Short mmCIF file of C-alpha atoms in Angstrom, two decimals:
data_model
loop_
_atom_site.label_atom_id
_atom_site.label_comp_id
_atom_site.label_asym_id
_atom_site.label_seq_id
_atom_site.Cartn_x
_atom_site.Cartn_y
_atom_site.Cartn_z
CA MET A 1 0.00 0.00 0.00
CA GLU A 2 1.43 3.39 -1.07
CA LEU A 3 4.93 2.06 -1.70
CA ASN A 4 6.12 5.59 -2.43
CA ARG A 5 5.83 6.36 1.27
CA ARG A 6 8.12 3.49 2.29
CA THR A 7 11.09 4.35 0.13
CA VAL A 8 14.47 3.59 1.59
CA ILE A 9 16.82 6.44 0.73
CA ALA A 10 20.44 5.74 -0.11
CA GLY A 11 23.03 7.49 2.04
CA ALA A 12 25.04 10.45 0.81
CA ALA A 13 28.58 10.02 -0.52
CA ALA A 14 31.49 10.30 1.91
CA ALA A 15 34.64 12.50 1.91
CA GLY A 16 34.66 16.11 0.76
CA ILE A 17 36.13 19.43 -0.30
CA ALA A 18 34.84 22.92 0.24
CA ALA A 19 34.98 26.34 -1.33
CA THR A 20 36.45 29.31 0.46
CA THR A 21 36.76 33.01 -0.18
CA LEU A 22 33.54 34.61 -1.47
CA GLY A 23 33.87 35.92 -4.99
CA GLY A 24 36.89 33.72 -5.73
CA THR A 25 37.32 30.25 -7.15
CA ALA A 26 36.82 26.89 -5.47
CA HIS A 27 39.51 25.56 -3.13
CA ALA A 28 39.75 22.11 -1.58
CA THR A 29 39.73 22.78 2.16
CA GLY A 30 37.18 20.32 3.55
CA GLY A 31 33.72 20.96 4.94
CA SER A 32 33.26 22.83 8.20
CA LYS A 33 30.39 23.26 10.62
CA PRO A 34 27.60 25.58 9.42
CA VAL A 35 27.73 29.11 10.82
CA LYS A 36 24.68 30.85 12.36
CA THR A 37 24.07 34.61 12.31
CA LEU A 38 21.02 36.73 13.13
CA PHE A 39 19.08 37.71 9.97
CA GLY A 40 16.19 39.57 11.60
CA ARG A 41 13.17 39.40 13.87
CA LEU A 42 9.51 38.81 13.14
CA ALA A 43 6.86 41.24 14.35
CA ASP A 44 6.38 39.19 17.53
CA GLY A 45 10.10 39.34 18.28
CA THR A 46 10.94 35.82 17.12
CA LYS A 47 14.54 35.62 15.94
CA VAL A 48 15.25 34.40 12.42
CA HIS A 49 18.73 33.07 11.79
CA LEU A 50 20.81 32.70 8.65
CA TRP A 51 22.87 29.51 8.35
CA SER A 52 25.90 29.51 6.03
CA LEU A 53 27.35 26.26 4.65
CA GLU A 54 30.20 25.46 2.24
CA ASN A 55 31.33 22.19 0.69
CA GLY A 56 32.62 20.88 -2.61
CA GLY A 57 32.59 24.29 -4.26
CA THR A 58 28.97 25.09 -3.36
CA ARG A 59 27.95 27.80 -0.90
CA LEU A 60 24.50 27.71 0.62
CA LYS A 61 22.70 30.17 2.91
CA VAL A 62 19.47 29.09 4.59
CA LEU A 63 16.96 30.92 6.79
CA SER A 64 15.21 29.33 9.76
CA TYR A 65 12.11 31.17 8.48
CA GLY A 66 10.49 28.92 5.88
CA GLY A 67 13.66 26.86 5.43
CA ILE A 68 14.37 29.44 2.73
CA VAL A 69 17.41 29.17 0.49
CA GLN A 70 18.48 32.80 0.69
CA SER A 71 21.52 32.28 -1.52
CA LEU A 72 23.19 29.44 -3.42
CA GLU A 73 26.54 30.21 -5.03
CA ILE A 74 28.33 28.08 -7.62
CA PRO A 75 31.21 28.82 -10.02
CA ASP A 76 31.00 29.27 -13.78
CA ARG A 77 33.34 27.75 -16.36
CA ARG A 78 36.04 30.26 -15.31
CA GLY A 79 35.62 29.58 -11.62
CA ARG A 80 33.76 32.83 -10.94
CA TYR A 81 31.03 32.58 -8.33
CA ALA A 82 27.47 33.87 -8.58
CA ASN A 83 24.33 33.45 -6.54
CA VAL A 84 21.95 31.50 -8.81
CA SER A 85 18.87 31.69 -6.54
CA ALA A 86 16.46 34.65 -6.54
CA GLY A 87 15.56 36.15 -3.18
CA PHE A 88 15.90 39.14 -0.85
CA ASP A 89 18.53 40.56 1.47
CA ASN A 90 16.08 41.30 4.30
CA LEU A 91 13.46 39.46 6.34
CA GLU A 92 10.75 42.08 5.83
CA ASP A 93 10.46 41.38 2.11
CA TYR A 94 10.30 37.61 2.67
CA VAL A 95 7.44 38.11 5.12
CA ALA A 96 5.51 40.73 3.16
CA GLN A 97 5.83 39.91 -0.52
CA SER A 98 7.81 36.80 -1.36
CA PRO A 99 6.41 34.58 -4.14
CA TYR A 100 7.86 31.57 -2.25
CA PHE A 101 11.47 32.50 -3.09
CA GLY A 102 13.65 29.56 -2.01
CA ALA A 103 11.09 28.21 0.46
CA LEU A 104 10.17 24.80 1.80
CA ILE A 105 6.62 24.05 0.68
CA GLY A 106 4.02 22.15 2.71
CA ARG A 107 1.84 20.58 3.68
CA TYR A 108 0.95 20.31 0.04
CA GLY A 109 3.10 21.57 -2.81
CA ASN A 110 1.20 23.22 -5.64
CA ARG A 111 -2.60 23.52 -5.88
CA ILE A 112 -5.62 21.71 -4.50
CA GLY A 113 -8.80 22.61 -6.37
CA GLN A 114 -11.31 24.69 -4.38
CA GLY A 115 -9.16 23.97 -1.34
CA ARG A 116 -11.20 20.82 -0.70
CA PHE A 117 -10.68 17.08 -0.64
CA THR A 118 -12.32 13.99 0.83
CA LEU A 119 -10.41 11.31 2.71
CA ASP A 120 -11.95 8.16 4.20
CA GLY A 121 -15.42 9.60 3.63
CA LYS A 122 -14.73 12.88 5.43
CA SER A 123 -14.47 16.24 3.64
CA TYR A 124 -11.85 18.82 4.53
CA GLN A 125 -11.82 22.53 3.72
CA LEU A 126 -8.33 24.00 3.44
CA SER A 127 -7.05 27.55 3.53
CA VAL A 128 -7.79 29.17 0.15
CA ASN A 129 -5.12 31.65 -0.94
CA ASP A 130 -4.95 31.58 -4.75
CA GLY A 131 -8.32 32.66 -6.11
CA GLU A 132 -10.55 29.70 -5.35
CA GLN A 133 -7.64 27.31 -4.85
CA SER A 134 -5.35 26.32 -2.01
CA LEU A 135 -1.73 26.91 -3.06
CA HIS A 136 1.42 25.57 -1.39
CA GLY A 137 -0.26 24.67 1.89
CA GLY A 138 -2.45 27.75 2.32
CA ALA A 139 -2.06 31.28 3.62
CA GLN A 140 0.32 30.20 6.40
CA GLY A 141 2.09 27.25 4.88
CA PHE A 142 5.46 25.80 5.82
CA ASP A 143 7.14 28.65 3.94
CA LYS A 144 5.93 31.08 6.65
CA ARG A 145 6.88 29.01 9.69
CA VAL A 146 10.04 29.25 11.77
CA TRP A 147 11.81 25.89 11.73
CA ASP A 148 14.05 24.47 14.42
CA VAL A 149 17.51 24.01 12.89
CA GLU A 150 20.25 21.61 13.93
CA PRO A 151 23.59 21.82 12.07
CA PHE A 152 25.73 18.75 11.45
CA VAL A 153 29.01 17.55 10.05
CA LYS A 154 28.98 13.86 9.11
CA GLY A 155 32.14 12.53 7.52
CA SER A 156 32.80 14.97 4.70
CA ASP A 157 29.17 16.06 4.44
CA VAL A 158 27.86 19.22 6.07
CA GLY A 159 24.27 20.23 6.49
CA LEU A 160 21.20 21.20 8.43
CA HIS A 161 18.34 19.24 9.95
CA LEU A 162 15.16 21.36 9.95
CA TYR A 163 12.18 20.42 12.12
CA TYR A 164 8.60 21.62 12.17
CA THR A 165 5.45 20.14 13.71
CA SER A 166 2.19 21.06 12.00
CA VAL A 167 -0.69 20.56 14.44
CA ASP A 168 -3.96 18.84 13.63
CA GLY A 169 -6.22 21.25 11.75
CA GLU A 170 -3.50 23.70 10.72
CA MET A 171 -4.59 25.30 7.42
CA GLY A 172 -7.44 22.76 7.47
CA TYR A 173 -5.28 19.63 7.17
CA PRO A 174 -6.05 16.64 9.40
CA GLY A 175 -3.46 15.07 11.68
CA THR A 176 -0.43 16.33 13.55
CA LEU A 177 2.40 16.10 11.04
CA LYS A 178 5.96 15.88 12.37
CA THR A 179 8.30 16.99 9.61
CA LYS A 180 12.06 16.76 9.23
CA VAL A 181 13.90 18.14 6.22
CA THR A 182 17.64 17.67 5.80
CA TYR A 183 19.78 19.91 3.61
CA THR A 184 23.15 18.30 2.84
CA LEU A 185 26.14 19.62 0.90
CA THR A 186 28.25 16.66 -0.19
CA ARG A 187 31.96 16.51 -0.96
CA HIS A 188 31.13 17.00 -4.64
CA GLY A 189 29.09 20.13 -3.94
CA ASP A 190 25.75 18.41 -4.52
CA TRP A 191 22.80 19.88 -2.64
CA ARG A 192 20.64 17.05 -1.37
CA ILE A 193 17.21 17.44 0.24
CA ASP A 194 15.73 14.58 2.28
CA TYR A 195 12.11 15.02 3.34
CA GLU A 196 10.59 12.94 6.16
CA ALA A 197 7.23 13.07 7.93
CA THR A 198 4.89 11.06 10.17
CA THR A 199 1.29 11.65 11.17
CA ASP A 200 -1.11 10.58 13.90
CA LYS A 201 -4.15 10.76 11.60
CA ALA A 202 -4.71 10.04 7.91
CA THR A 203 -3.71 13.10 5.89
CA VAL A 204 -2.22 14.19 2.56
CA VAL A 205 1.39 15.33 2.16
CA ASN A 206 3.40 16.70 -0.77
CA LEU A 207 6.59 18.50 0.25
CA THR A 208 8.91 20.31 -2.15
CA SER A 209 11.40 23.16 -2.53
CA HIS A 210 10.62 26.40 -4.38
CA VAL A 211 14.01 27.76 -5.41
CA TYR A 212 13.90 30.24 -8.31
CA TRP A 213 16.91 29.46 -10.52
CA ASN A 214 18.89 31.67 -12.87
CA LEU A 215 22.19 29.98 -13.66
CA ALA A 216 23.60 33.16 -15.18
CA GLY A 217 23.26 34.74 -11.74
CA GLU A 218 20.45 36.24 -9.70
CA GLY A 219 19.14 39.45 -11.28
CA SER A 220 21.02 38.91 -14.56
CA GLY A 221 17.92 38.91 -16.76
CA THR A 222 15.90 36.36 -18.70
CA ILE A 223 16.16 32.59 -18.40
CA GLU A 224 14.69 32.08 -21.86
CA ASP A 225 18.12 31.24 -23.28
CA HIS A 226 18.65 28.52 -20.65
CA GLU A 227 18.45 25.04 -22.16
CA LEU A 228 16.17 22.57 -20.39
CA ARG A 229 15.68 18.85 -20.71
CA ILE A 230 12.94 16.94 -18.83
CA ALA A 231 12.68 13.15 -19.04
CA ALA A 232 8.90 13.12 -19.44
CA SER A 233 6.67 12.03 -22.31
CA ARG A 234 3.48 13.36 -20.68
CA TYR A 235 2.29 16.33 -18.67
CA THR A 236 -0.89 17.28 -16.82
CA PRO A 237 -2.91 20.00 -18.63
CA THR A 238 -4.78 22.46 -16.41
CA ASP A 239 -8.03 24.37 -16.40
CA ALA A 240 -8.38 28.15 -16.07
CA GLY A 241 -7.52 27.92 -12.34
CA LEU A 242 -4.32 25.99 -13.12
CA ILE A 243 -5.82 22.84 -11.61
CA PRO A 244 -5.02 19.62 -13.52
CA THR A 245 -7.94 18.34 -15.58
CA GLY A 246 -6.94 14.74 -14.81
CA GLU A 247 -5.65 14.10 -18.33
CA LEU A 248 -2.12 12.76 -18.84
CA ALA A 249 -1.36 14.38 -22.19
CA GLU A 250 1.45 13.50 -24.58
CA VAL A 251 4.13 16.17 -24.99
CA ALA A 252 4.99 15.03 -28.52
CA GLY A 253 4.22 17.73 -31.07
CA THR A 254 3.58 20.40 -28.40
CA PRO A 255 5.65 23.17 -26.75
CA PHE A 256 5.79 20.91 -23.68
CA ASP A 257 8.24 18.51 -25.32
CA PHE A 258 11.53 18.89 -23.45
CA ARG A 259 12.68 15.31 -24.00
CA LYS A 260 15.61 16.79 -25.91
CA ALA A 261 17.25 19.88 -24.49
CA LYS A 262 16.01 23.14 -26.00
CA PRO A 263 16.04 26.83 -25.08
CA ILE A 264 13.12 27.69 -22.83
CA GLY A 265 12.27 30.70 -24.99
CA ARG A 266 11.94 28.67 -28.19
CA ASP A 267 8.27 27.78 -27.69
CA ILE A 268 7.18 29.88 -24.72
CA ARG A 269 5.24 32.34 -26.91
CA VAL A 270 3.60 29.74 -29.14
CA SER A 271 -0.16 30.25 -29.26
CA HIS A 272 -1.00 27.09 -27.34
CA PRO A 273 -4.09 27.28 -25.08
CA GLN A 274 -2.17 25.91 -22.09
CA LEU A 275 0.60 28.51 -22.46
CA VAL A 276 -1.91 31.31 -22.88
CA THR A 277 -3.78 30.34 -19.71
CA ALA A 278 -0.65 30.06 -17.57
CA LYS A 279 1.18 32.98 -19.24
CA GLY A 280 4.02 30.57 -19.93
CA PHE A 281 5.00 27.23 -18.46
CA ASP A 282 3.46 26.39 -15.09
CA HIS A 283 2.71 22.69 -15.37
CA ASN A 284 3.50 19.31 -13.91
CA TRP A 285 5.51 16.91 -16.06
CA VAL A 286 4.78 13.19 -15.58
CA LEU A 287 8.27 11.73 -15.27
CA ASP A 288 8.86 8.65 -17.40
CA LYS A 289 10.62 6.84 -14.55
CA GLY A 290 7.60 7.06 -12.23
CA ILE A 291 8.12 6.55 -8.49
CA THR A 292 11.52 5.01 -7.82
CA ALA A 293 13.28 3.56 -4.79
CA ARG A 294 16.23 5.92 -5.22
CA PRO A 295 16.64 9.32 -6.85
CA GLU A 296 17.08 9.12 -10.62
CA HIS A 297 18.15 11.86 -13.01
CA VAL A 298 15.09 13.57 -14.49
CA ALA A 299 16.07 17.07 -15.63
CA THR A 300 19.05 19.12 -16.78
CA LEU A 301 19.21 22.91 -16.93
CA ARG A 302 22.12 24.67 -18.65
CA ASP A 303 23.09 28.30 -19.11
CA PRO A 304 25.22 28.56 -22.26
CA SER A 305 26.66 31.96 -21.31
CA SER A 306 28.25 30.87 -18.01
CA GLY A 307 28.51 27.14 -18.64
CA ARG A 308 26.74 26.40 -15.35
CA THR A 309 24.55 23.33 -15.32
CA LEU A 310 22.04 21.90 -12.86
CA ARG A 311 21.10 18.23 -12.89
CA ILE A 312 18.13 17.13 -10.79
CA ALA A 313 17.56 13.61 -9.52
CA THR A 314 14.51 12.53 -7.51
CA ASN A 315 12.38 9.55 -6.58
CA GLU A 316 9.20 11.62 -7.03
CA PRO A 317 6.89 10.99 -10.05
CA GLY A 318 6.42 14.62 -11.08
CA LEU A 319 8.29 17.84 -11.83
CA GLN A 320 6.62 21.26 -11.85
CA PHE A 321 8.34 23.61 -14.27
CA TYR A 322 7.36 27.24 -13.65
CA SER A 323 8.92 29.86 -15.94
CA GLY A 324 8.51 32.85 -13.60
CA ASN A 325 5.40 34.07 -15.39
CA PHE A 326 4.13 36.29 -12.58
CA LEU A 327 7.34 38.15 -11.79
CA ASP A 328 6.39 41.70 -12.78
CA GLY A 329 9.24 44.03 -11.89
CA THR A 330 7.89 44.95 -8.44
CA LEU A 331 10.40 42.80 -6.51
CA THR A 332 14.05 43.70 -6.03
CA GLY A 333 16.79 41.18 -5.29
CA PRO A 334 19.90 41.52 -3.11
CA THR A 335 21.95 43.02 -5.97
CA GLY A 336 19.39 45.82 -6.38
CA ARG A 337 18.04 44.47 -9.66
CA THR A 338 14.33 43.94 -10.24
CA TYR A 339 12.82 40.60 -11.19
CA ARG A 340 10.73 40.72 -14.34
CA GLN A 341 8.71 38.04 -16.12
CA GLY A 342 10.94 35.12 -17.00
CA ASP A 343 13.94 36.26 -14.95
CA ALA A 344 14.00 33.00 -12.94
CA LEU A 345 12.42 29.55 -13.05
CA CYS A 346 11.39 26.78 -10.67
CA LEU A 347 11.84 23.02 -11.01
CA GLU A 348 9.82 21.51 -8.17
CA THR A 349 10.03 17.75 -7.63
CA GLN A 350 6.67 16.53 -6.37
CA HIS A 351 3.61 14.36 -6.56
CA PHE A 352 1.03 15.82 -8.91
CA PRO A 353 -1.08 18.90 -8.09
CA ASP A 354 -4.61 18.18 -6.87
CA SER A 355 -3.82 14.49 -6.40
CA PRO A 356 -6.30 14.17 -3.47
CA ASN A 357 -9.08 14.87 -5.99
CA LYS A 358 -7.68 12.81 -8.87
CA PRO A 359 -7.93 9.05 -8.25
CA ARG A 360 -5.78 8.29 -11.33
CA PHE A 361 -2.85 10.26 -9.92
CA PRO A 362 -0.30 8.65 -7.56
CA SER A 363 -1.57 8.83 -4.00
CA THR A 364 -0.35 11.48 -1.54
CA VAL A 365 -2.12 9.90 1.46
CA LEU A 366 -0.04 9.30 4.58
CA ARG A 367 -1.43 7.21 7.43
CA PRO A 368 -0.37 6.61 11.03
CA GLY A 369 2.48 4.12 11.18
CA GLN A 370 3.72 5.02 7.70
CA PHE A 371 6.78 7.12 6.91
CA TYR A 372 6.90 9.82 4.27
CA ARG A 373 10.39 9.79 2.74
CA THR A 374 11.51 11.40 -0.47
CA THR A 375 14.78 12.80 -1.79
CA THR A 376 15.91 15.30 -4.40
CA VAL A 377 19.56 15.84 -5.38
CA HIS A 378 20.86 18.93 -7.20
CA THR A 379 24.19 18.40 -8.95
CA PHE A 380 26.05 21.43 -10.30
CA GLY A 381 28.53 21.54 -13.15
CA ARG A 382 30.25 23.95 -15.51
#
């Protein structure tokens, strides 16, 4: 029953190197314990900390608020570093106006139609925060919670354990959900995310990460020249509310065919009804591999100008590709540059949107005694 929730995750690789001086090139110095600094305070006085990690040539900065990736730096083909994740340099903007920049998403990644679902004969009404839909867990999802953070060094890996307990009824979801998310930087500079959860009552769970990528560097302009490959022969078309219709449509002969790498901008303005409705790409791809016991490579993103590449491996069955359609120039990043439409993109590993209302989709139900475990690995190259 629900084999996807009993996956045994392979351990991370051992031994490592780290990057040093900001703005320089990578140096092999070995991983060190993450460093904590104060980033700001919420209106009620709660402290929010920034955790800084380095390993294998990758530099990661994470907030205790929302588990947010505030910065992720990797080198280009010449060894020059850039932050490739969109975000802010202050807590106030994350609280007031963030479109989920870098955040952990829960309890349910993406949309649930009308914010309603039925489980074991009982109907549940969720927080509605996207028109008539519930998006990314509701108005106060995991992205707006302060997580308990525990740093670690294990062999040559460095990382953070993040903990949050979502009480029964929070945002309308049944069951008290105990969640643990682990961010690991490996010796090779891979960024690995391990998600774990248990519940005391039957519920639905779909956790993911909402990093906005621009491999040319945050604030550098459009991602339409980035080349993307997704190992998926089908996708889930949506209605006017961006809720999947239930169809598993073939990508062949459509702008949604990324089985061979192509520039994102090649087909983004094609007059296809699905692109018109979403103002670009904002859809779930049905990965050919399905649910797997271990993470498998499913997508590659490449920026020709810098040479930076991102390879994504996951054991999840879906990948949401969002092309930054609703960035409108009103948000300003840490370099003082504004984010406009198409200036960053998201690649969210997940179960499918609205799965609780689509019996044909892989189940997202988690029951007492079961363990939610899923992993995504980001591998960087140049």
